Short mmCIF file of C-alpha atoms in Angstrom, two decimals:
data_model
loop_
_atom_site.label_atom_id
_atom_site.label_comp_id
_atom_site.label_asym_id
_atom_site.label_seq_id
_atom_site.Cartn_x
_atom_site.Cartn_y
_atom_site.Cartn_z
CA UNK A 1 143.64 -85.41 31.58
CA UNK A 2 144.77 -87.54 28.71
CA UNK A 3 141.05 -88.99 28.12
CA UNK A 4 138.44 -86.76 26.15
CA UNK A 5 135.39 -88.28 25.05
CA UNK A 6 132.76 -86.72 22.44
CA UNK A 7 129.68 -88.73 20.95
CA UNK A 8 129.58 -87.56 17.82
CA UNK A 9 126.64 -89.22 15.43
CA UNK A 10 124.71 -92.26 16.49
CA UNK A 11 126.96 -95.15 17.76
CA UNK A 12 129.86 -93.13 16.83
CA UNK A 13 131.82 -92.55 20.29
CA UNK A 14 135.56 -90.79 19.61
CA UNK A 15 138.17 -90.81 22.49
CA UNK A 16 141.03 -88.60 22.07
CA UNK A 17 144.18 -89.95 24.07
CA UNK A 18 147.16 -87.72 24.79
CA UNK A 19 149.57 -88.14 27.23
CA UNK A 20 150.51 -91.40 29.25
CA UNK A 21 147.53 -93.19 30.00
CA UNK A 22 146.84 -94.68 33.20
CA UNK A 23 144.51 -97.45 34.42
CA UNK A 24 141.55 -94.80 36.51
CA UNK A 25 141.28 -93.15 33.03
CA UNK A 26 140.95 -95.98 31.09
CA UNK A 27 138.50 -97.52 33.51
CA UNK A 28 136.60 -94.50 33.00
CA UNK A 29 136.67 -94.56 29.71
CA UNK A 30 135.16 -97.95 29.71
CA UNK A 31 133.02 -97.16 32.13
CA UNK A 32 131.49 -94.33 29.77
CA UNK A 33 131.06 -96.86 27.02
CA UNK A 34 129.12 -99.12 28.85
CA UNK A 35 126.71 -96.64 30.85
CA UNK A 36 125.81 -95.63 26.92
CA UNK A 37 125.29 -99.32 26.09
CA UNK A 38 121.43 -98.85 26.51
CA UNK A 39 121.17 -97.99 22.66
CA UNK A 40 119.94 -101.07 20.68
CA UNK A 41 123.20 -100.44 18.49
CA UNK A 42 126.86 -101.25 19.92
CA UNK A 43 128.99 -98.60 19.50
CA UNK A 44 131.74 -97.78 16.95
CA UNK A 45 134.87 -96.57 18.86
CA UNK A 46 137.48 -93.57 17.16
CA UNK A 47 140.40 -93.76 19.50
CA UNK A 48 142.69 -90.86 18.31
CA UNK A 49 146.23 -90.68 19.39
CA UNK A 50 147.30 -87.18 20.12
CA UNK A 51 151.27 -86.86 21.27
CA UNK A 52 150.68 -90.22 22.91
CA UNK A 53 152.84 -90.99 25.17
CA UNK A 54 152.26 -94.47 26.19
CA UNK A 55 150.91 -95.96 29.45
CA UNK A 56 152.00 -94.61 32.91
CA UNK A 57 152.91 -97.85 35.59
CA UNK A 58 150.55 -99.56 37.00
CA UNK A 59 150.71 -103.35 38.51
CA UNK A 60 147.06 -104.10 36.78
CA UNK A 61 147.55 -103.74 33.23
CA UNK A 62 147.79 -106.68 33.59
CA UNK A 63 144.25 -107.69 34.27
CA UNK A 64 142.12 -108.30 31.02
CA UNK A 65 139.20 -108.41 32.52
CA UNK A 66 137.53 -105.09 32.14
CA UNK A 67 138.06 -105.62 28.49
CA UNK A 68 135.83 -108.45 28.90
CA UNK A 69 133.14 -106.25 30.50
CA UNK A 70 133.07 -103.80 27.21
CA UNK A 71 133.62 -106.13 24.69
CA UNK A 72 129.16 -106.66 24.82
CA UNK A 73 128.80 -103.08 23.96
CA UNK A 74 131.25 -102.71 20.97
CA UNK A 75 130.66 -103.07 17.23
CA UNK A 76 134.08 -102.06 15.91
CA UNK A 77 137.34 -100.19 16.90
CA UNK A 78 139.55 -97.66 15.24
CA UNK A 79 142.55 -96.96 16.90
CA UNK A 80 144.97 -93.63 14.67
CA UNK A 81 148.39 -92.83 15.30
CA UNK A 82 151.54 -92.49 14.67
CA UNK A 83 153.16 -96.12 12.84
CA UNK A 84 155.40 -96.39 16.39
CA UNK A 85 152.68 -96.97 18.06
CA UNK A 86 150.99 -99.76 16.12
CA UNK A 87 152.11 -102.92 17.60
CA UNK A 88 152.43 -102.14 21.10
CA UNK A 89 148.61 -101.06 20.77
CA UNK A 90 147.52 -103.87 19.15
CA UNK A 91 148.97 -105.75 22.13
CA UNK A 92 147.27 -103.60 24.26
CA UNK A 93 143.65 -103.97 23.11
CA UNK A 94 144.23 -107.58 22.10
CA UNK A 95 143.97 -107.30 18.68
CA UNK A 96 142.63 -110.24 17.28
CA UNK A 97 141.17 -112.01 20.68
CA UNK A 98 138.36 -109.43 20.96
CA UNK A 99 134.86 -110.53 19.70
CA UNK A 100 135.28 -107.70 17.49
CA UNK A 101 137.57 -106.35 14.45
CA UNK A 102 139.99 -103.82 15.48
CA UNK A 103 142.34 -101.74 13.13
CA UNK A 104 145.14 -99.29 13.48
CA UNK A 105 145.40 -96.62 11.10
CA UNK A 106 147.96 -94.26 10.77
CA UNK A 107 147.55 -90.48 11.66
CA UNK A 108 147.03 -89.09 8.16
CA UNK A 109 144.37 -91.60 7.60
CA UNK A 110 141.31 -90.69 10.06
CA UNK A 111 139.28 -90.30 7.23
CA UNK A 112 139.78 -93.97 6.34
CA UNK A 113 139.32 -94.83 9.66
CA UNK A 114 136.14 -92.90 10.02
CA UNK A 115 135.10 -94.49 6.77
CA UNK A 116 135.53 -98.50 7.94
CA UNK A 117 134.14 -97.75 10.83
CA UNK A 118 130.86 -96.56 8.70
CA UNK A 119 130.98 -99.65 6.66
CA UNK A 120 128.13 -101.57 7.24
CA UNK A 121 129.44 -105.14 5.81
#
């Protein structure tokens, strides 16, 4: 299963992604988000890349709009991996059209990750 989650403080909710990722699992994963929307606070996602492998095929990445359906219960996204990875997941999770900021750090830098996700601004 290439999907763990783990809440670890608060709004804090980390994914760890390893494999090829396909749509069920990132449904899921959404899914799990939003059941833990009842908080008053959005949630801060940690997506952590572990030997990522990309996404497996599937006719409906295509559709956007269960990112639409999340998008309510997130504050900020951190997305760390390796610098191959950057662009293509920026694409992915539409970077810059989300109602919320979204970075990509590299995989040495979790702790800076970690720590802009903590920023309050």
């Amino acid at each position: 299963m290439p999907i763990k989650r783990e809440k670890e403080i608060e709004n804090l909710v980390v994914f760890t992604v390893s494999g090829k990722l396909d749509m069920a699992e990132y449904i899921n994963a959404q899914q799990q988000v939003i059941a833990g929307g009842g908080q008053s606070e959005k949630a801060r996602v940690l997506i952590l890349l572990d030997n990522f492998a990309g996404w497996a095929s599937d006719k409906n990445w295509g559709d956007v709009s269960s990112a639409e359906q999340i998008d309510p219960y997130i504050e900020r996204m951190a997305i760390v991996g390796e610098p191959q990875w950057e662009v293509m997941v920026s694409a992915f999770t539409l970077k810059g059209l989300r109602p919320f900021p979204i970075e990509y750090f590299n995989t040495r830098d979790e702790s800076k990750a970690r720590q802009w996700l903590a920023d309050t601004d």
